[in-house]
Amino acid sequence: MLTVDFSRFPLAPGDRVLDLGCGAGRHAFECYRRGAQVVALDQNGEEIREVAKWFAAMKEAGEAPEGATATAMEGDALALPFPDESFDVVIISEVMEHIPDDKGVLAEMVRVLKPGGRIAITVPRYGPEKVCWTLSDAYHEVEGGHIRIYKADQLLARIREAGLKPYGTHHAHALHSPYWWLKCAFGVDNDKALPVRAYHKLLVWDIMKKPLATRVAEQALNPLIGKSFVAYATKPHLPAVDAR
């Protein structure tokens, strides 16, 4: 289940991509399939080891084209272990809402992104996320949990302040908002509640089968209750310096 829309975020074979805070690796895997040179980085060593196993399995199965590469590594988003201007593309999905120093993370992403490079940032959308916080303290008051809710204009202002130029936005995963509202209403750790179990089955069916009816429904509902807000931006080229 991808949050970044690669029809709006073009990726060319050979692009060097950083998936920052990669989690289980969903966007890193897609970039690898598209022929990129992928680095998946996360502070969670257990998840990184799983991502590395999946990269190896994908290579063995021939899922990645010739020339594509994939590396999984532990790292700190506030101190990225890469030289300046190392990547053509940076993706950070559902991460910034967890990090107190979000400006510091943006600065590091801009540092390692090449001029002309592209960045995709996704965060929980304000409205659906506010409902979750209202229904359940346990949803966000946990170690490593969500510490803020971004409004769209607030995130875009952060992006511009970091020196990036936004070029597009959209919302995603409308069908997932009701699921999380149910989880918060019945208890975030209570997976046995009938409404939660029934809706989870619907989501699994939708992800596996991708029926036209739910695809159309989600597209129609995304502007209203899409769970994620997605922003795309570029790093401008520096003005040419006259050496005379």
PDB file of C-alpha atoms in Angstrom:
ATOM      1  CA  MET A   1       0.000   0.000   0.000  1.00  0.00           C
ATOM      2  CA  LEU A   2       1.794   3.091  -1.267  1.00  0.00           C
ATOM      3  CA  THR A   3       1.157   6.616  -0.007  1.00  0.00           C
ATOM      4  CA  VAL A   4       3.428   8.330  -2.540  1.00  0.00           C
ATOM      5  CA  ASP A   5       1.856   8.507  -5.996  1.00  0.00           C
ATOM      6  CA  PHE A   6       4.653   7.778  -8.466  1.00  0.00           C
ATOM      7  CA  SER A   7       2.609   9.187 -11.346  1.00  0.00           C
ATOM      8  CA  ARG A   8       3.048  12.581  -9.643  1.00  0.00           C
ATOM      9  CA  PHE A   9       6.546  11.830  -8.368  1.00  0.00           C
ATOM     10  CA  PRO A  10       8.573  10.582 -11.337  1.00  0.00           C
ATOM     11  CA  LEU A  11      11.360   8.130 -10.695  1.00  0.00           C
ATOM     12  CA  ALA A  12      13.919   7.216 -13.347  1.00  0.00           C
ATOM     13  CA  PRO A  13      16.003   4.023 -13.442  1.00  0.00           C
ATOM     14  CA  GLY A  14      19.341   4.731 -11.807  1.00  0.00           C
ATOM     15  CA  ASP A  15      18.012   7.501  -9.550  1.00  0.00           C
ATOM     16  CA  ARG A  16      19.668   7.400  -6.144  1.00  0.00           C
ATOM     17  CA  VAL A  17      16.833   7.269  -3.607  1.00  0.00           C
ATOM     18  CA  LEU A  18      16.777   7.675   0.174  1.00  0.00           C
ATOM     19  CA  ASP A  19      13.723   6.248   1.937  1.00  0.00           C
ATOM     20  CA  LEU A  20      14.127   7.968   5.300  1.00  0.00           C
ATOM     21  CA  GLY A  21      12.359   6.295   8.199  1.00  0.00           C
ATOM     22  CA  CYS A  22      11.541   3.450   5.838  1.00  0.00           C
ATOM     23  CA  GLY A  23       9.712   1.301   8.416  1.00  0.00           C
ATOM     24  CA  ALA A  24       8.687  -1.973   6.792  1.00  0.00           C
ATOM     25  CA  GLY A  25      10.064  -0.729   3.463  1.00  0.00           C
ATOM     26  CA  ARG A  26       6.995  -0.367   1.223  1.00  0.00           C
ATOM     27  CA  HIS A  27       8.243   2.683  -0.693  1.00  0.00           C
ATOM     28  CA  ALA A  28      11.828   1.394  -0.813  1.00  0.00           C
ATOM     29  CA  PHE A  29      10.604  -1.846  -2.415  1.00  0.00           C
ATOM     30  CA  GLU A  30       8.642   0.053  -5.062  1.00  0.00           C
ATOM     31  CA  CYS A  31      11.660   2.233  -5.913  1.00  0.00           C
ATOM     32  CA  TYR A  32      13.818  -0.887  -6.199  1.00  0.00           C
ATOM     33  CA  ARG A  33      11.289  -2.441  -8.590  1.00  0.00           C
ATOM     34  CA  ARG A  34      11.484   0.733 -10.683  1.00  0.00           C
ATOM     35  CA  GLY A  35      15.243   0.397 -11.121  1.00  0.00           C
ATOM     36  CA  ALA A  36      16.494   2.916  -8.559  1.00  0.00           C
ATOM     37  CA  GLN A  37      19.599   2.744  -6.392  1.00  0.00           C
ATOM     38  CA  VAL A  38      17.831   2.626  -3.045  1.00  0.00           C
ATOM     39  CA  VAL A  39      19.012   3.283   0.482  1.00  0.00           C
ATOM     40  CA  ALA A  40      16.389   2.401   3.102  1.00  0.00           C
ATOM     41  CA  LEU A  41      17.256   3.952   6.465  1.00  0.00           C
ATOM     42  CA  ASP A  42      15.522   3.606   9.825  1.00  0.00           C
ATOM     43  CA  GLN A  43      16.523   3.775  13.490  1.00  0.00           C
ATOM     44  CA  ASN A  44      14.716   0.492  14.192  1.00  0.00           C
ATOM     45  CA  GLY A  45      17.290  -2.252  13.718  1.00  0.00           C
ATOM     46  CA  GLU A  46      14.736  -5.060  13.721  1.00  0.00           C
ATOM     47  CA  GLU A  47      12.768  -3.497  10.869  1.00  0.00           C
ATOM     48  CA  ILE A  48      15.942  -2.791   8.921  1.00  0.00           C
ATOM     49  CA  ARG A  49      16.966  -6.438   9.145  1.00  0.00           C
ATOM     50  CA  GLU A  50      13.572  -7.454   7.751  1.00  0.00           C
ATOM     51  CA  VAL A  51      13.854  -4.917   4.932  1.00  0.00           C
ATOM     52  CA  ALA A  52      17.307  -6.289   4.069  1.00  0.00           C
ATOM     53  CA  LYS A  53      15.854  -9.806   3.876  1.00  0.00           C
ATOM     54  CA  TRP A  54      13.112  -8.635   1.521  1.00  0.00           C
ATOM     55  CA  PHE A  55      15.630  -6.811  -0.690  1.00  0.00           C
ATOM     56  CA  ALA A  56      17.596 -10.052  -0.975  1.00  0.00           C
ATOM     57  CA  ALA A  57      14.436 -12.027  -1.749  1.00  0.00           C
ATOM     58  CA  MET A  58      13.414  -9.531  -4.428  1.00  0.00           C
ATOM     59  CA  LYS A  59      16.832  -9.784  -6.069  1.00  0.00           C
ATOM     60  CA  GLU A  60      16.665 -13.577  -5.969  1.00  0.00           C
ATOM     61  CA  ALA A  61      13.197 -13.539  -7.527  1.00  0.00           C
ATOM     62  CA  GLY A  62      14.260 -11.157 -10.299  1.00  0.00           C
ATOM     63  CA  GLU A  63      11.828  -8.450  -9.214  1.00  0.00           C
ATOM     64  CA  ALA A  64      14.338  -5.630  -9.658  1.00  0.00           C
ATOM     65  CA  PRO A  65      15.756  -4.686 -13.069  1.00  0.00           C
ATOM     66  CA  GLU A  66      19.434  -4.888 -13.934  1.00  0.00           C
ATOM     67  CA  GLY A  67      21.379  -1.979 -12.481  1.00  0.00           C
ATOM     68  CA  ALA A  68      19.043  -1.481  -9.523  1.00  0.00           C
ATOM     69  CA  THR A  69      20.638  -1.660  -6.086  1.00  0.00           C
ATOM     70  CA  ALA A  70      19.214  -1.750  -2.558  1.00  0.00           C
ATOM     71  CA  THR A  71      20.795  -1.204   0.850  1.00  0.00           C
ATOM     72  CA  ALA A  72      19.106  -1.271   4.253  1.00  0.00           C
ATOM     73  CA  MET A  73      20.828   0.472   7.143  1.00  0.00           C
ATOM     74  CA  GLU A  74      20.271   1.843  10.620  1.00  0.00           C
ATOM     75  CA  GLY A  75      20.692   5.563  11.040  1.00  0.00           C
ATOM     76  CA  ASP A  76      19.637   8.813  12.683  1.00  0.00           C
ATOM     77  CA  ALA A  77      17.412  11.131  10.643  1.00  0.00           C
ATOM     78  CA  LEU A  78      18.987  14.127  12.377  1.00  0.00           C
ATOM     79  CA  ALA A  79      22.541  13.081  11.479  1.00  0.00           C
ATOM     80  CA  LEU A  80      22.411  11.311   8.122  1.00  0.00           C
ATOM     81  CA  PRO A  81      25.635   9.432   7.312  1.00  0.00           C
ATOM     82  CA  PHE A  82      25.865  10.728   3.741  1.00  0.00           C
ATOM     83  CA  PRO A  83      27.777  13.525   2.003  1.00  0.00           C
ATOM     84  CA  ASP A  84      26.010  16.647   0.779  1.00  0.00           C
ATOM     85  CA  GLU A  85      23.997  16.262  -2.452  1.00  0.00           C
ATOM     86  CA  SER A  86      24.074  12.448  -2.419  1.00  0.00           C
ATOM     87  CA  PHE A  87      20.528  11.663  -3.600  1.00  0.00           C
ATOM     88  CA  ASP A  88      18.270  12.460  -6.531  1.00  0.00           C
ATOM     89  CA  VAL A  89      15.149  11.581  -4.537  1.00  0.00           C
ATOM     90  CA  VAL A  90      14.222  11.562  -0.846  1.00  0.00           C
ATOM     91  CA  ILE A  91      11.027  10.021   0.556  1.00  0.00           C
ATOM     92  CA  ILE A  92       9.892  10.451   4.150  1.00  0.00           C
ATOM     93  CA  SER A  93       6.508   8.855   4.794  1.00  0.00           C
ATOM     94  CA  GLU A  94       4.584   9.045   8.089  1.00  0.00           C
ATOM     95  CA  VAL A  95       7.715   9.966  10.048  1.00  0.00           C
ATOM     96  CA  MET A  96       7.861  13.701  10.737  1.00  0.00           C
ATOM     97  CA  GLU A  97       4.895  13.620  13.124  1.00  0.00           C
ATOM     98  CA  HIS A  98       7.051  11.472  15.443  1.00  0.00           C
ATOM     99  CA  ILE A  99      10.141  13.714  15.571  1.00  0.00           C
ATOM    100  CA  PRO A 100      10.427  16.722  17.920  1.00  0.00           C
ATOM    101  CA  ASP A 101      13.004  18.494  15.715  1.00  0.00           C
ATOM    102  CA  ASP A 102      11.135  18.361  12.413  1.00  0.00           C
ATOM    103  CA  LYS A 103      13.030  21.398  11.132  1.00  0.00           C
ATOM    104  CA  GLY A 104      16.291  19.563  11.773  1.00  0.00           C
ATOM    105  CA  VAL A 105      15.094  16.547   9.788  1.00  0.00           C
ATOM    106  CA  LEU A 106      14.063  18.761   6.886  1.00  0.00           C
ATOM    107  CA  ALA A 107      17.468  20.466   6.956  1.00  0.00           C
ATOM    108  CA  GLU A 108      19.236  17.106   6.762  1.00  0.00           C
ATOM    109  CA  MET A 109      17.045  15.971   3.859  1.00  0.00           C
ATOM    110  CA  VAL A 110      17.769  19.180   1.973  1.00  0.00           C
ATOM    111  CA  ARG A 111      21.485  18.775   2.662  1.00  0.00           C
ATOM    112  CA  VAL A 112      21.711  15.303   1.123  1.00  0.00           C
ATOM    113  CA  LEU A 113      19.379  16.101  -1.814  1.00  0.00           C
ATOM    114  CA  LYS A 114      20.965  17.193  -5.073  1.00  0.00           C
ATOM    115  CA  PRO A 115      19.917  20.531  -6.609  1.00  0.00           C
ATOM    116  CA  GLY A 116      17.008  19.765  -8.903  1.00  0.00           C
ATOM    117  CA  GLY A 117      16.199  16.688  -6.794  1.00  0.00           C
ATOM    118  CA  ARG A 118      12.717  15.726  -5.651  1.00  0.00           C
ATOM    119  CA  ILE A 119      11.301  15.050  -2.222  1.00  0.00           C
ATOM    120  CA  ALA A 120       8.034  13.445  -1.096  1.00  0.00           C
ATOM    121  CA  ILE A 121       6.713  14.017   2.418  1.00  0.00           C
ATOM    122  CA  THR A 122       3.619  12.326   3.859  1.00  0.00           C
ATOM    123  CA  VAL A 123       2.038  12.932   7.266  1.00  0.00           C
ATOM    124  CA  PRO A 124      -1.316  12.120   8.862  1.00  0.00           C
ATOM    125  CA  ARG A 125      -3.944  14.589   7.682  1.00  0.00           C
ATOM    126  CA  TYR A 126      -5.211  17.097  10.248  1.00  0.00           C
ATOM    127  CA  GLY A 127      -8.953  16.277  10.258  1.00  0.00           C
ATOM    128  CA  PRO A 128      -8.880  12.459  10.465  1.00  0.00           C
ATOM    129  CA  GLU A 129      -5.926  12.590  12.854  1.00  0.00           C
ATOM    130  CA  LYS A 130      -7.725  15.062  15.143  1.00  0.00           C
ATOM    131  CA  VAL A 131     -10.643  12.611  15.389  1.00  0.00           C
ATOM    132  CA  CYS A 132      -8.226   9.862  16.473  1.00  0.00           C
ATOM    133  CA  TRP A 133      -6.657  12.070  19.144  1.00  0.00           C
ATOM    134  CA  THR A 134     -10.105  13.075  20.423  1.00  0.00           C
ATOM    135  CA  LEU A 135     -11.306   9.472  20.672  1.00  0.00           C
ATOM    136  CA  SER A 136      -8.200   7.999  22.285  1.00  0.00           C
ATOM    137  CA  ASP A 137      -5.253   9.257  24.308  1.00  0.00           C
ATOM    138  CA  ALA A 138      -3.631   5.842  23.901  1.00  0.00           C
ATOM    139  CA  TYR A 139      -3.487   6.414  20.132  1.00  0.00           C
ATOM    140  CA  HIS A 140      -0.783   9.054  20.440  1.00  0.00           C
ATOM    141  CA  GLU A 141       0.411   9.174  24.069  1.00  0.00           C
ATOM    142  CA  VAL A 142       2.867   6.294  23.694  1.00  0.00           C
ATOM    143  CA  GLU A 143       6.649   6.155  23.454  1.00  0.00           C
ATOM    144  CA  GLY A 144       7.630   7.090  19.911  1.00  0.00           C
ATOM    145  CA  GLY A 145       4.054   8.083  19.100  1.00  0.00           C
ATOM    146  CA  HIS A 146       2.667  11.083  17.260  1.00  0.00           C
ATOM    147  CA  ILE A 147       3.644  14.348  18.942  1.00  0.00           C
ATOM    148  CA  ARG A 148       1.952  16.804  16.573  1.00  0.00           C
ATOM    149  CA  ILE A 149      -0.772  17.100  13.973  1.00  0.00           C
ATOM    150  CA  TYR A 150       0.169  19.089  10.876  1.00  0.00           C
ATOM    151  CA  LYS A 151      -2.185  21.370   9.058  1.00  0.00           C
ATOM    152  CA  ALA A 152      -1.448  21.371   5.332  1.00  0.00           C
ATOM    153  CA  ASP A 153      -0.385  25.010   5.214  1.00  0.00           C
ATOM    154  CA  GLN A 154       1.872  24.497   8.248  1.00  0.00           C
ATOM    155  CA  LEU A 155       3.746  21.632   6.605  1.00  0.00           C
ATOM    156  CA  LEU A 156       4.056  23.511   3.311  1.00  0.00           C
ATOM    157  CA  ALA A 157       5.449  26.518   5.201  1.00  0.00           C
ATOM    158  CA  ARG A 158       8.042  24.246   6.847  1.00  0.00           C
ATOM    159  CA  ILE A 159       8.980  22.875   3.428  1.00  0.00           C
ATOM    160  CA  ARG A 160       9.455  26.363   1.969  1.00  0.00           C
ATOM    161  CA  GLU A 161      11.431  27.546   4.999  1.00  0.00           C
ATOM    162  CA  ALA A 162      13.821  24.635   4.416  1.00  0.00           C
ATOM    163  CA  GLY A 163      14.563  25.954   0.930  1.00  0.00           C
ATOM    164  CA  LEU A 164      12.358  23.571  -1.055  1.00  0.00           C
ATOM    165  CA  LYS A 165       9.767  24.465  -3.676  1.00  0.00           C
ATOM    166  CA  PRO A 166       6.458  22.563  -3.350  1.00  0.00           C
ATOM    167  CA  TYR A 167       4.858  21.553  -6.641  1.00  0.00           C
ATOM    168  CA  GLY A 168       1.933  19.340  -5.714  1.00  0.00           C
ATOM    169  CA  THR A 169      -0.205  17.880  -2.939  1.00  0.00           C
ATOM    170  CA  HIS A 170      -2.959  15.302  -2.510  1.00  0.00           C
ATOM    171  CA  HIS A 171      -4.629  13.079   0.075  1.00  0.00           C
ATOM    172  CA  ALA A 172      -4.505   9.286   0.323  1.00  0.00           C
ATOM    173  CA  HIS A 173      -6.018   6.262   2.103  1.00  0.00           C
ATOM    174  CA  ALA A 174      -9.547   7.520   2.757  1.00  0.00           C
ATOM    175  CA  LEU A 175     -10.749   3.975   3.458  1.00  0.00           C
ATOM    176  CA  HIS A 176      -8.277   3.731   6.333  1.00  0.00           C
ATOM    177  CA  SER A 177      -9.634   6.703   8.287  1.00  0.00           C
ATOM    178  CA  PRO A 178     -12.796   4.909   9.498  1.00  0.00           C
ATOM    179  CA  TYR A 179     -10.702   1.907  10.499  1.00  0.00           C
ATOM    180  CA  TRP A 180      -8.555   4.024  12.809  1.00  0.00           C
ATOM    181  CA  TRP A 181     -11.606   5.820  14.185  1.00  0.00           C
ATOM    182  CA  LEU A 182     -13.054   2.421  15.102  1.00  0.00           C
ATOM    183  CA  LYS A 183      -9.728   1.347  16.630  1.00  0.00           C
ATOM    184  CA  CYS A 184      -9.632   4.480  18.750  1.00  0.00           C
ATOM    185  CA  ALA A 185     -13.283   4.149  19.777  1.00  0.00           C
ATOM    186  CA  PHE A 186     -13.015   0.493  20.831  1.00  0.00           C
ATOM    187  CA  GLY A 187      -9.423   0.622  22.120  1.00  0.00           C
ATOM    188  CA  VAL A 188      -6.291   0.823  20.001  1.00  0.00           C
ATOM    189  CA  ASP A 189      -5.104  -2.546  21.316  1.00  0.00           C
ATOM    190  CA  ASN A 190      -8.501  -4.209  21.052  1.00  0.00           C
ATOM    191  CA  ASP A 191      -8.424  -6.096  17.763  1.00  0.00           C
ATOM    192  CA  LYS A 192     -11.240  -8.429  18.848  1.00  0.00           C
ATOM    193  CA  ALA A 193     -14.054  -5.872  18.655  1.00  0.00           C
ATOM    194  CA  LEU A 194     -16.426  -6.989  15.910  1.00  0.00           C
ATOM    195  CA  PRO A 195     -16.566  -3.652  14.008  1.00  0.00           C
ATOM    196  CA  VAL A 196     -12.754  -3.463  14.021  1.00  0.00           C
ATOM    197  CA  ARG A 197     -12.350  -7.058  12.812  1.00  0.00           C
ATOM    198  CA  ALA A 198     -14.982  -6.632  10.107  1.00  0.00           C
ATOM    199  CA  TYR A 199     -13.475  -3.426   8.776  1.00  0.00           C
ATOM    200  CA  HIS A 200      -9.976  -4.920   8.846  1.00  0.00           C
ATOM    201  CA  LYS A 201     -11.204  -7.778   6.650  1.00  0.00           C
ATOM    202  CA  LEU A 202     -12.570  -5.201   4.213  1.00  0.00           C
ATOM    203  CA  LEU A 203      -9.210  -3.420   4.043  1.00  0.00           C
ATOM    204  CA  VAL A 204      -7.275  -6.654   3.511  1.00  0.00           C
ATOM    205  CA  TRP A 205      -9.686  -7.653   0.749  1.00  0.00           C
ATOM    206  CA  ASP A 206      -9.307  -4.228  -0.860  1.00  0.00           C
ATOM    207  CA  ILE A 207      -5.488  -4.335  -0.734  1.00  0.00           C
ATOM    208  CA  MET A 208      -5.305  -7.873  -2.128  1.00  0.00           C
ATOM    209  CA  LYS A 209      -8.022  -7.685  -4.797  1.00  0.00           C
ATOM    210  CA  LYS A 210      -8.042  -3.966  -5.688  1.00  0.00           C
ATOM    211  CA  PRO A 211     -11.698  -4.062  -6.835  1.00  0.00           C
ATOM    212  CA  LEU A 212     -12.871  -1.190  -9.016  1.00  0.00           C
ATOM    213  CA  ALA A 213     -15.681  -0.240  -6.624  1.00  0.00           C
ATOM    214  CA  THR A 214     -13.408   0.461  -3.660  1.00  0.00           C
ATOM    215  CA  ARG A 215     -10.780   2.143  -5.860  1.00  0.00           C
ATOM    216  CA  VAL A 216     -13.409   4.552  -7.178  1.00  0.00           C
ATOM    217  CA  ALA A 217     -14.826   5.087  -3.691  1.00  0.00           C
ATOM    218  CA  GLU A 218     -11.428   5.868  -2.211  1.00  0.00           C
ATOM    219  CA  GLN A 219     -10.577   8.321  -4.990  1.00  0.00           C
ATOM    220  CA  ALA A 220     -13.870  10.114  -4.374  1.00  0.00           C
ATOM    221  CA  LEU A 221     -13.396  10.160  -0.584  1.00  0.00           C
ATOM    222  CA  ASN A 222      -9.693  11.086  -0.487  1.00  0.00           C
ATOM    223  CA  PRO A 223     -10.308  14.862  -0.702  1.00  0.00           C
ATOM    224  CA  LEU A 224     -12.768  14.569   2.197  1.00  0.00           C
ATOM    225  CA  ILE A 225     -11.317  12.040   4.657  1.00  0.00           C
ATOM    226  CA  GLY A 226      -7.998  10.884   3.194  1.00  0.00           C
ATOM    227  CA  LYS A 227      -5.876   9.627   6.115  1.00  0.00           C
ATOM    228  CA  SER A 228      -2.594  11.016   4.756  1.00  0.00           C
ATOM    229  CA  PHE A 229      -1.530  14.383   3.371  1.00  0.00           C
ATOM    230  CA  VAL A 230       1.171  14.109   0.708  1.00  0.00           C
ATOM    231  CA  ALA A 231       3.389  16.953  -0.487  1.00  0.00           C
ATOM    232  CA  TYR A 232       5.943  16.961  -3.305  1.00  0.00           C
ATOM    233  CA  ALA A 233       8.759  19.488  -3.670  1.00  0.00           C
ATOM    234  CA  THR A 234      11.992  20.130  -5.513  1.00  0.00           C
ATOM    235  CA  LYS A 235      15.305  21.561  -4.389  1.00  0.00           C
ATOM    236  CA  PRO A 236      16.034  24.583  -6.585  1.00  0.00           C
ATOM    237  CA  HIS A 237      19.297  24.897  -8.459  1.00  0.00           C
ATOM    238  CA  LEU A 238      21.539  27.635  -7.091  1.00  0.00           C
ATOM    239  CA  PRO A 239      21.789  30.724  -9.335  1.00  0.00           C
ATOM    240  CA  ALA A 240      24.816  30.711 -11.586  1.00  0.00           C
ATOM    241  CA  VAL A 241      27.726  32.697 -10.185  1.00  0.00           C
ATOM    242  CA  ASP A 242      29.460  35.162 -12.484  1.00  0.00           C
ATOM    243  CA  ALA A 243      33.195  34.458 -11.998  1.00  0.00           C
ATOM    244  CA  ARG A 244      34.315  37.632 -13.729  1.00  0.00           C
TER     245      ARG A 244
END
